Amino acid sequence: MSHTTVLSVDDLTVTVGTRRGPVRAVAGVSWQVRPGETFALVGESGSGKSMTLLAATGLAPRAATVTGRVRLLDTELTALPDDRRRKVRGRHVGFVFQDPMTSLNPVLPVGRQVTEAAEEHLGLTRRAARDRAVELLELVGIPSAARRVDAYPHQFSGGMRQRVAIAMALACEPDLLIADEPTTALDVTTQAQIIELVADLQARLGTAVVWVTHDLGVVAGIADTVAVMYGGRIVEQGPVDAVFDAPTHPYTRALLAARPDPSRRGEDLVAIPGSPPSPLDLPPGCAFWPRCPVRADPRCEHELPPLTTVGDGHTVRTFYRGEAG
Ligand SMILES: Nc1ncnc2c1ncn2[C@@H]1O[C@H](COP(=O)(O)OP(=O)(O)O)[C@@H](O)[C@H]1O
Ligand SMILES: [Mg+2]
């Protein structure tokens, strides 16, 4: 069956109860990823990227209240009870996280782990699972996969471990791969290799990818669509070329101006003065206002800017129209 979207997130809001009061980590975000497409979610640390994806797939912490609608292929995920949602997620979504050890068990050979979930979801025998594990390790570029299949995670380098984690995420042939800062902990050379690997796998397997990063430099090379998050909201979203060629939100413009050159990829986006807002104390208007070099309109400080369309599929939440600055 063909689908127009793999994952469709509609007005998702996440409020987390904390000792200091409710924290609105995500405030009404909407986006979609289509088959074979890469959707990049970009923003500084704490902007709500991980919470968006955890909540969208039913993995938000217990203290979180999630509203909005999420559809995965033909299934309305938000309408499902936890156990059904877990099943659908396990069958259709693969996850890769910043630290591969969050998915890997240190005391199990990697081959067993790579296909553990697949054995259940695809009904593989132990023997077939082992052959499949070797195949998957080869697919992600692990040298001597037939031998390495019995090695333990600590016998791999950080980059090779991330490859194993990717193999594990792909074992159930997911329609969607969610990669949350998968290269942030890696050195520059290894980062580039992992980015290239995912792009190559995507081209071969047709998997849709959601790539979460704080590094706009990564986005340009791999994404079709990009959404920029700030203070729990998407402040600008659109086709990657449109957003890079005609960035409209002052935050996107600042991010692009602060973009490290590729040889320094992986460093934090530090060049924007000030720090991101505390979600406990979000400004009433545009959350970027306190740091904004433009402050284009008196309403910026007090009024939430409406979502405006500035191009084909290119939307922005700002009063700024590019006339000044
Ligand atoms: N388990 C949690 N409990 C309470 N607040 C959380 C939890 N996880 C994240 N948050 C809050 O939600 C906001 C968004 O966090 P997160 O989605 O992890 O940001 P990002 O992935 O963009 O760095 C942050 O302000 C963070 O403090
Ligand atoms: Mg995160």
mmCIF file of C-alpha atoms and ligand atoms in Angstrom:
data_model
loop_
_atom_site.group_PDB
_atom_site.id
_atom_site.type_symbol
_atom_site.label_atom_id
_atom_site.label_comp_id
_atom_site.label_asym_id
_atom_site.label_seq_id
_atom_site.Cartn_x
_atom_site.Cartn_y
_atom_site.Cartn_z
ATOM 1 C CA MET A 1 0.000 0.000 0.000
ATOM 2 C CA SER A 2 1.332 3.439 -0.752
ATOM 3 C CA HIS A 3 0.997 6.324 1.656
ATOM 4 C CA THR A 4 1.281 10.050 1.202
ATOM 5 C CA THR A 5 2.797 10.468 4.650
ATOM 6 C CA VAL A 6 4.687 8.093 6.903
ATOM 7 C CA LEU A 7 4.334 10.178 10.043
ATOM 8 C CA SER A 8 1.954 13.063 10.433
ATOM 9 C CA VAL A 9 2.088 15.190 13.586
ATOM 10 C CA ASP A 10 -0.805 17.570 14.115
ATOM 11 C CA ASP A 11 -0.814 20.280 16.805
ATOM 12 C CA LEU A 12 1.272 18.263 19.260
ATOM 13 C CA THR A 13 1.662 19.756 22.716
ATOM 14 C CA VAL A 14 3.638 18.271 25.596
ATOM 15 C CA THR A 15 3.387 19.593 29.140
ATOM 16 C CA VAL A 16 5.630 18.031 31.750
ATOM 17 C CA GLY A 17 4.764 18.288 35.443
ATOM 18 C CA THR A 18 7.820 19.231 37.492
ATOM 19 C CA ARG A 19 8.358 20.267 41.112
ATOM 20 C CA ARG A 20 8.618 23.841 39.917
ATOM 21 C CA GLY A 21 5.338 23.644 38.051
ATOM 22 C CA PRO A 22 4.177 22.547 34.622
ATOM 23 C CA VAL A 23 6.723 22.908 31.831
ATOM 24 C CA ARG A 24 5.374 23.283 28.320
ATOM 25 C CA ALA A 25 8.149 21.499 26.474
ATOM 26 C CA VAL A 26 6.348 21.394 23.107
ATOM 27 C CA ALA A 27 3.652 23.875 22.068
ATOM 28 C CA GLY A 28 1.484 22.923 19.114
ATOM 29 C CA VAL A 29 3.893 21.634 16.495
ATOM 30 C CA SER A 30 2.683 20.178 13.190
ATOM 31 C CA TRP A 31 4.786 18.457 10.555
ATOM 32 C CA GLN A 32 4.858 15.469 8.258
ATOM 33 C CA VAL A 33 7.414 13.162 6.755
ATOM 34 C CA ARG A 34 6.695 11.467 3.444
ATOM 35 C CA PRO A 35 7.997 8.106 2.182
ATOM 36 C CA GLY A 36 11.704 8.202 1.401
ATOM 37 C CA GLU A 37 12.027 11.765 2.632
ATOM 38 C CA THR A 38 14.362 13.185 5.279
ATOM 39 C CA PHE A 39 12.811 15.616 7.703
ATOM 40 C CA ALA A 40 15.255 17.533 9.902
ATOM 41 C CA LEU A 41 14.319 18.978 13.261
ATOM 42 C CA VAL A 42 16.850 21.623 14.255
ATOM 43 C CA GLY A 43 17.328 23.771 17.319
ATOM 44 C CA GLU A 44 19.445 24.493 20.331
ATOM 45 C CA SER A 45 19.520 22.161 23.305
ATOM 46 C CA GLY A 46 16.246 22.286 25.265
ATOM 47 C CA SER A 47 14.128 23.542 22.354
ATOM 48 C CA GLY A 48 11.888 20.450 22.520
ATOM 49 C CA LYS A 49 13.223 18.293 19.689
ATOM 50 C CA SER A 50 13.547 15.020 21.592
ATOM 51 C CA MET A 51 10.310 15.544 23.497
ATOM 52 C CA THR A 52 8.467 16.082 20.199
ATOM 53 C CA LEU A 53 9.618 12.718 18.892
ATOM 54 C CA LEU A 54 9.173 10.817 22.127
ATOM 55 C CA ALA A 55 5.644 12.174 22.528
ATOM 56 C CA ALA A 56 4.802 11.568 18.865
ATOM 57 C CA THR A 57 5.729 7.894 19.181
ATOM 58 C CA GLY A 58 4.218 7.310 22.615
ATOM 59 C CA LEU A 59 7.505 7.360 24.548
ATOM 60 C CA ALA A 60 7.053 10.570 26.555
ATOM 61 C CA PRO A 61 7.818 10.319 30.269
ATOM 62 C CA ARG A 62 4.916 9.445 32.572
ATOM 63 C CA ALA A 63 4.826 12.965 33.976
ATOM 64 C CA ALA A 64 4.031 14.342 30.525
ATOM 65 C CA THR A 65 0.587 15.274 29.235
ATOM 66 C CA VAL A 66 0.414 14.976 25.461
ATOM 67 C CA THR A 67 -2.309 16.479 23.275
ATOM 68 C CA GLY A 68 -2.714 16.603 19.509
ATOM 69 C CA ARG A 69 -2.864 13.894 16.880
ATOM 70 C CA VAL A 70 -0.207 11.650 15.413
ATOM 71 C CA ARG A 71 -0.730 9.291 12.511
ATOM 72 C CA LEU A 72 1.797 6.621 11.543
ATOM 73 C CA LEU A 73 0.968 5.241 8.086
ATOM 74 C CA ASP A 74 -2.717 4.295 8.460
ATOM 75 C CA THR A 75 -2.786 4.188 12.225
ATOM 76 C CA GLU A 76 -3.932 6.987 14.488
ATOM 77 C CA LEU A 77 -1.229 6.438 17.130
ATOM 78 C CA THR A 78 -2.692 8.863 19.619
ATOM 79 C CA ALA A 79 -5.938 6.866 19.712
ATOM 80 C CA LEU A 80 -4.245 3.571 20.613
ATOM 81 C CA PRO A 81 -3.767 2.036 24.048
ATOM 82 C CA ASP A 82 -0.104 1.715 25.109
ATOM 83 C CA ASP A 83 0.360 -1.956 24.234
ATOM 84 C CA ARG A 84 -1.054 -1.605 20.711
ATOM 85 C CA ARG A 85 0.980 1.539 20.150
ATOM 86 C CA ARG A 86 4.152 -0.254 21.259
ATOM 87 C CA LYS A 87 3.470 -2.984 18.697
ATOM 88 C CA VAL A 88 2.874 -0.571 15.838
ATOM 89 C CA ARG A 89 5.950 1.451 16.796
ATOM 90 C CA GLY A 90 8.128 -1.669 17.047
ATOM 91 C CA ARG A 91 7.051 -2.849 13.627
ATOM 92 C CA HIS A 92 7.325 0.444 11.742
ATOM 93 C CA VAL A 93 9.786 2.745 13.539
ATOM 94 C CA GLY A 94 13.513 2.354 14.208
ATOM 95 C CA PHE A 95 15.331 4.627 16.662
ATOM 96 C CA VAL A 96 18.959 5.711 16.783
ATOM 97 C CA PHE A 97 20.072 7.853 19.724
ATOM 98 C CA GLN A 98 23.099 10.007 20.483
ATOM 99 C CA ASP A 99 24.650 7.360 22.710
ATOM 100 C CA PRO A 100 24.554 3.924 21.040
ATOM 101 C CA MET A 101 24.891 2.314 24.477
ATOM 102 C CA THR A 102 21.330 3.419 25.305
ATOM 103 C CA SER A 103 20.140 0.805 22.781
ATOM 104 C CA LEU A 104 22.931 -1.759 23.206
ATOM 105 C CA ASN A 105 23.171 -4.305 25.988
ATOM 106 C CA PRO A 106 26.832 -4.534 27.121
ATOM 107 C CA VAL A 107 26.634 -8.237 28.013
ATOM 108 C CA LEU A 108 25.091 -9.589 24.790
ATOM 109 C CA PRO A 109 26.921 -10.248 21.513
ATOM 110 C CA VAL A 110 25.921 -7.575 18.979
ATOM 111 C CA GLY A 111 24.494 -10.106 16.520
ATOM 112 C CA ARG A 112 21.924 -11.312 19.039
ATOM 113 C CA GLN A 113 20.894 -7.747 19.783
ATOM 114 C CA VAL A 114 20.605 -6.603 16.208
ATOM 115 C CA THR A 115 17.871 -9.103 15.450
ATOM 116 C CA GLU A 116 16.327 -9.556 18.892
ATOM 117 C CA ALA A 117 13.296 -7.415 18.045
ATOM 118 C CA ALA A 118 13.129 -8.779 14.498
ATOM 119 C CA GLU A 119 12.902 -12.334 15.785
ATOM 120 C CA GLU A 120 9.701 -11.368 17.534
ATOM 121 C CA HIS A 121 8.201 -9.018 14.963
ATOM 122 C CA LEU A 122 9.128 -10.991 11.853
ATOM 123 C CA GLY A 123 8.983 -14.441 13.442
ATOM 124 C CA LEU A 124 12.585 -15.418 12.605
ATOM 125 C CA THR A 125 14.219 -18.600 13.878
ATOM 126 C CA ARG A 126 17.505 -18.290 15.803
ATOM 127 C CA ARG A 127 19.451 -19.527 12.753
ATOM 128 C CA ALA A 128 17.742 -17.175 10.303
ATOM 129 C CA ALA A 129 18.208 -14.349 12.784
ATOM 130 C CA ARG A 130 21.956 -14.909 12.905
ATOM 131 C CA ASP A 131 22.229 -14.865 9.105
ATOM 132 C CA ARG A 132 20.125 -11.722 9.052
ATOM 133 C CA ALA A 133 22.356 -10.119 11.698
ATOM 134 C CA VAL A 134 25.446 -10.712 9.554
ATOM 135 C CA GLU A 135 23.618 -9.264 6.561
ATOM 136 C CA LEU A 136 22.612 -6.161 8.525
ATOM 137 C CA LEU A 137 26.108 -5.644 9.945
ATOM 138 C CA GLU A 138 27.447 -5.846 6.393
ATOM 139 C CA LEU A 139 24.786 -3.381 5.259
ATOM 140 C CA VAL A 140 25.976 -0.773 7.797
ATOM 141 C CA GLY A 141 29.618 -1.291 6.849
ATOM 142 C CA ILE A 142 30.999 -3.369 9.735
ATOM 143 C CA PRO A 143 34.141 -5.076 8.385
ATOM 144 C CA SER A 144 34.335 -8.887 8.772
ATOM 145 C CA ALA A 145 30.695 -8.975 9.831
ATOM 146 C CA ALA A 146 30.516 -12.790 9.879
ATOM 147 C CA ARG A 147 33.186 -12.830 12.577
ATOM 148 C CA ARG A 148 32.204 -9.659 14.417
ATOM 149 C CA VAL A 149 28.617 -10.856 14.882
ATOM 150 C CA ASP A 150 29.681 -12.638 18.098
ATOM 151 C CA ALA A 151 31.654 -9.696 19.532
ATOM 152 C CA TYR A 152 30.403 -7.539 22.420
ATOM 153 C CA PRO A 153 29.677 -3.797 22.218
ATOM 154 C CA HIS A 154 32.844 -2.839 24.161
ATOM 155 C CA GLN A 155 34.917 -4.459 21.417
ATOM 156 C CA PHE A 156 33.710 -1.816 18.945
ATOM 157 C CA SER A 157 34.732 1.837 18.556
ATOM 158 C CA GLY A 158 32.125 4.578 19.114
ATOM 159 C CA GLY A 159 31.486 4.935 15.389
ATOM 160 C CA MET A 160 31.220 1.161 14.866
ATOM 161 C CA ARG A 161 28.830 0.939 17.835
ATOM 162 C CA GLN A 162 26.640 3.590 16.237
ATOM 163 C CA ARG A 163 26.675 1.475 13.053
ATOM 164 C CA VAL A 164 25.510 -1.506 15.118
ATOM 165 C CA ALA A 165 22.737 0.640 16.617
ATOM 166 C CA ILE A 166 21.680 1.630 13.099
ATOM 167 C CA ALA A 167 21.673 -2.028 12.016
ATOM 168 C CA MET A 168 19.463 -2.775 15.013
ATOM 169 C CA ALA A 169 17.105 0.066 14.119
ATOM 170 C CA LEU A 170 16.831 -1.251 10.554
ATOM 171 C CA ALA A 171 16.337 -4.905 11.491
ATOM 172 C CA CYS A 172 12.540 -4.766 11.301
ATOM 173 C CA GLU A 173 12.700 -2.934 7.964
ATOM 174 C CA PRO A 174 11.038 0.144 9.428
ATOM 175 C CA ASP A 175 9.126 2.631 7.311
ATOM 176 C CA LEU A 176 10.565 5.384 9.494
ATOM 177 C CA LEU A 177 13.987 5.864 11.050
ATOM 178 C CA ILE A 178 14.187 8.415 13.869
ATOM 179 C CA ALA A 179 17.761 9.532 14.486
ATOM 180 C CA ASP A 180 18.110 11.840 17.504
ATOM 181 C CA GLU A 181 21.509 13.579 17.354
ATOM 182 C CA PRO A 182 23.115 10.320 16.186
ATOM 183 C CA THR A 183 26.463 11.928 15.399
ATOM 184 C CA THR A 184 26.765 14.441 18.227
ATOM 185 C CA ALA A 185 29.045 12.237 20.354
ATOM 186 C CA LEU A 186 31.325 11.278 17.447
ATOM 187 C CA ASP A 187 34.474 12.849 16.054
ATOM 188 C CA VAL A 188 34.196 14.854 12.844
ATOM 189 C CA THR A 189 35.410 12.133 10.479
ATOM 190 C CA THR A 190 33.166 9.481 12.006
ATOM 191 C CA GLN A 191 30.224 11.893 11.941
ATOM 192 C CA ALA A 192 30.634 12.380 8.226
ATOM 193 C CA GLN A 193 30.783 8.610 7.702
ATOM 194 C CA ILE A 194 27.588 8.008 9.695
ATOM 195 C CA ILE A 195 25.747 10.798 7.851
ATOM 196 C CA GLU A 196 26.838 9.309 4.546
ATOM 197 C CA LEU A 197 25.829 5.827 5.687
ATOM 198 C CA VAL A 198 22.307 6.914 6.608
ATOM 199 C CA ALA A 199 21.893 8.827 3.347
ATOM 200 C CA ASP A 200 23.077 5.780 1.415
ATOM 201 C CA LEU A 201 20.801 3.396 3.316
ATOM 202 C CA GLN A 202 17.883 5.701 2.787
ATOM 203 C CA ALA A 203 18.494 5.824 -0.943
ATOM 204 C CA ARG A 204 18.693 2.027 -1.090
ATOM 205 C CA LEU A 205 15.890 1.137 1.313
ATOM 206 C CA GLY A 206 13.521 4.061 0.760
ATOM 207 C CA THR A 207 13.119 4.581 4.505
ATOM 208 C CA ALA A 208 11.736 7.910 5.672
ATOM 209 C CA VAL A 209 14.086 9.595 8.126
ATOM 210 C CA VAL A 210 13.574 12.129 10.889
ATOM 211 C CA TRP A 211 16.973 13.562 11.720
ATOM 212 C CA VAL A 212 17.293 15.597 14.910
ATOM 213 C CA THR A 213 20.293 17.864 15.214
ATOM 214 C CA HIS A 214 21.548 21.139 16.638
ATOM 215 C CA ASP A 215 23.853 21.438 13.617
ATOM 216 C CA LEU A 216 22.403 23.203 10.570
ATOM 217 C CA GLY A 217 25.517 22.223 8.626
ATOM 218 C CA VAL A 218 24.358 18.604 8.706
ATOM 219 C CA VAL A 219 20.883 19.506 7.496
ATOM 220 C CA ALA A 220 21.921 21.071 4.209
ATOM 221 C CA GLY A 221 23.457 17.838 2.959
ATOM 222 C CA ILE A 222 20.754 15.360 3.916
ATOM 223 C CA ALA A 223 17.332 16.895 4.501
ATOM 224 C CA ASP A 224 14.432 17.542 2.133
ATOM 225 C CA THR A 225 12.431 19.487 4.685
ATOM 226 C CA VAL A 226 13.643 21.335 7.747
ATOM 227 C CA ALA A 227 11.819 22.595 10.827
ATOM 228 C CA VAL A 228 13.546 25.011 13.183
ATOM 229 C CA MET A 229 12.439 24.775 16.820
ATOM 230 C CA TYR A 230 12.753 27.433 19.479
ATOM 231 C CA GLY A 231 11.189 27.402 22.945
ATOM 232 C CA GLY A 232 8.985 24.407 22.121
ATOM 233 C CA ARG A 233 7.588 25.831 18.900
ATOM 234 C CA ILE A 234 8.461 25.430 15.243
ATOM 235 C CA VAL A 235 9.422 28.966 14.233
ATOM 236 C CA GLU A 236 10.226 28.199 10.595
ATOM 237 C CA GLN A 237 9.605 25.205 8.380
ATOM 238 C CA GLY A 238 9.937 24.430 4.719
ATOM 239 C CA PRO A 239 11.839 22.789 1.880
ATOM 240 C CA VAL A 240 15.508 22.885 2.825
ATOM 241 C CA ASP A 241 16.511 24.983 -0.210
ATOM 242 C CA ALA A 242 13.840 27.587 0.499
ATOM 243 C CA VAL A 243 14.798 27.890 4.151
ATOM 244 C CA PHE A 244 18.506 28.154 3.366
ATOM 245 C CA ASP A 245 18.030 30.541 0.430
ATOM 246 C CA ALA A 246 15.403 32.749 2.038
ATOM 247 C CA PRO A 247 15.506 32.303 5.814
ATOM 248 C CA THR A 248 12.817 34.539 7.281
ATOM 249 C CA HIS A 249 12.688 34.139 11.046
ATOM 250 C CA PRO A 250 15.411 36.166 12.805
ATOM 251 C CA TYR A 251 16.329 32.989 14.738
ATOM 252 C CA THR A 252 16.847 30.967 11.549
ATOM 253 C CA ARG A 253 18.885 33.844 10.128
ATOM 254 C CA ALA A 254 20.997 33.948 13.274
ATOM 255 C CA LEU A 255 21.497 30.176 13.178
ATOM 256 C CA LEU A 256 22.608 30.323 9.569
ATOM 257 C CA ALA A 257 24.961 33.196 10.283
ATOM 258 C CA ALA A 258 26.381 31.288 13.255
ATOM 259 C CA ARG A 259 26.812 28.087 11.281
ATOM 260 C CA PRO A 260 30.244 26.648 11.927
ATOM 261 C CA ASP A 261 32.280 25.878 8.847
ATOM 262 C CA PRO A 262 32.260 22.167 7.959
ATOM 263 C CA SER A 263 35.717 21.565 9.409
ATOM 264 C CA ARG A 264 34.324 22.563 12.799
ATOM 265 C CA ARG A 265 31.135 20.543 12.467
ATOM 266 C CA GLY A 266 29.805 19.177 15.739
ATOM 267 C CA GLU A 267 30.561 22.178 17.876
ATOM 268 C CA ASP A 268 27.627 23.828 19.580
ATOM 269 C CA LEU A 269 25.838 26.763 18.036
ATOM 270 C CA VAL A 270 27.385 29.315 20.346
ATOM 271 C CA ALA A 271 27.543 32.448 18.266
ATOM 272 C CA ILE A 272 24.039 33.729 19.079
ATOM 273 C CA PRO A 273 24.328 36.001 22.115
ATOM 274 C CA GLY A 274 22.252 35.088 25.164
ATOM 275 C CA SER A 275 20.784 31.720 26.027
ATOM 276 C CA PRO A 276 17.559 29.883 25.171
ATOM 277 C CA PRO A 277 14.533 30.670 27.343
ATOM 278 C CA SER A 278 13.657 28.555 30.357
ATOM 279 C CA PRO A 279 10.515 26.561 29.551
ATOM 280 C CA LEU A 280 9.324 27.453 33.065
ATOM 281 C CA ASP A 281 9.358 31.094 32.147
ATOM 282 C CA LEU A 282 8.618 31.566 28.452
ATOM 283 C CA PRO A 283 8.179 35.137 27.209
ATOM 284 C CA PRO A 284 4.520 35.912 26.326
ATOM 285 C CA GLY A 285 5.218 36.949 22.743
ATOM 286 C CA CYS A 286 7.893 35.551 20.468
ATOM 287 C CA ALA A 287 10.173 33.383 22.631
ATOM 288 C CA PHE A 288 13.202 34.663 20.705
ATOM 289 C CA TRP A 289 12.419 38.307 21.503
ATOM 290 C CA PRO A 290 14.912 38.684 24.398
ATOM 291 C CA ARG A 291 17.797 37.644 22.085
ATOM 292 C CA CYS A 292 16.458 38.998 18.812
ATOM 293 C CA PRO A 293 18.688 41.460 16.979
ATOM 294 C CA VAL A 294 15.748 42.670 14.835
ATOM 295 C CA ARG A 295 12.683 43.156 17.071
ATOM 296 C CA ALA A 296 10.786 44.153 13.981
ATOM 297 C CA ASP A 297 7.428 44.959 15.547
ATOM 298 C CA PRO A 298 6.166 46.305 18.879
ATOM 299 C CA ARG A 299 3.908 43.232 19.089
ATOM 300 C CA CYS A 300 6.921 40.853 19.211
ATOM 301 C CA GLU A 301 7.330 41.255 22.954
ATOM 302 C CA HIS A 302 3.709 40.572 23.943
ATOM 303 C CA GLU A 303 1.905 38.766 21.149
ATOM 304 C CA LEU A 304 2.565 35.331 19.707
ATOM 305 C CA PRO A 305 3.231 35.857 16.005
ATOM 306 C CA PRO A 306 0.811 33.941 13.755
ATOM 307 C CA LEU A 307 1.987 31.233 11.408
ATOM 308 C CA THR A 308 2.482 32.801 7.972
ATOM 309 C CA THR A 309 3.150 31.205 4.602
ATOM 310 C CA VAL A 310 6.049 32.875 2.799
ATOM 311 C CA GLY A 311 6.596 30.366 -0.014
ATOM 312 C CA ASP A 312 5.551 26.960 -1.294
ATOM 313 C CA GLY A 313 5.391 24.841 1.861
ATOM 314 C CA HIS A 314 7.508 27.458 3.645
ATOM 315 C CA THR A 315 5.945 28.788 6.846
ATOM 316 C CA VAL A 316 7.254 31.038 9.564
ATOM 317 C CA ARG A 317 6.095 32.329 12.941
ATOM 318 C CA THR A 318 7.349 35.919 13.113
ATOM 319 C CA PHE A 319 6.160 39.490 12.602
ATOM 320 C CA TYR A 320 9.389 40.161 10.735
ATOM 321 C CA ARG A 321 8.938 40.355 6.981
ATOM 322 C CA GLY A 322 12.503 40.877 5.908
ATOM 323 C CA GLU A 323 12.141 44.574 5.210
ATOM 324 C CA ALA A 324 14.575 45.657 7.950
ATOM 325 C CA GLY A 325 17.887 44.282 9.230
HETATM 326 N N1 LIG B 1 11.877 13.948 31.667
HETATM 327 C C1 LIG B 1 11.659 15.262 31.709
HETATM 328 N N2 LIG B 1 11.029 15.847 32.743
HETATM 329 C C2 LIG B 1 10.809 17.163 32.774
HETATM 330 N N3 LIG B 1 11.166 18.014 31.790
HETATM 331 C C3 LIG B 1 11.796 17.511 30.763
HETATM 332 C C4 LIG B 1 12.081 16.121 30.633
HETATM 333 N N4 LIG B 1 12.719 15.920 29.466
HETATM 334 C C5 LIG B 1 12.827 17.142 28.895
HETATM 335 N N5 LIG B 1 12.270 18.088 29.655
HETATM 336 C C6 LIG B 1 12.171 19.510 29.342
HETATM 337 O O1 LIG B 1 11.564 19.644 28.069
HETATM 338 C C7 LIG B 1 12.211 20.655 27.310
HETATM 339 C C8 LIG B 1 12.606 20.116 25.962
HETATM 340 O O2 LIG B 1 13.604 19.133 26.126
HETATM 341 P P1 LIG B 1 14.129 18.246 24.922
HETATM 342 O O3 LIG B 1 13.005 17.839 24.071
HETATM 343 O O4 LIG B 1 14.945 17.170 25.534
HETATM 344 O O5 LIG B 1 15.042 19.287 24.148
HETATM 345 P P2 LIG B 1 16.078 19.020 22.945
HETATM 346 O O6 LIG B 1 15.949 17.597 22.528
HETATM 347 O O7 LIG B 1 15.673 19.993 21.894
HETATM 348 O O8 LIG B 1 17.418 19.340 23.497
HETATM 349 C C9 LIG B 1 13.419 21.109 28.114
HETATM 350 O O9 LIG B 1 13.138 22.365 28.629
HETATM 351 C C10 LIG B 1 13.562 20.114 29.219
HETATM 352 O O10 LIG B 1 13.934 20.767 30.408
HETATM 353 MG MG MG B 2 17.399 16.112 22.533
#
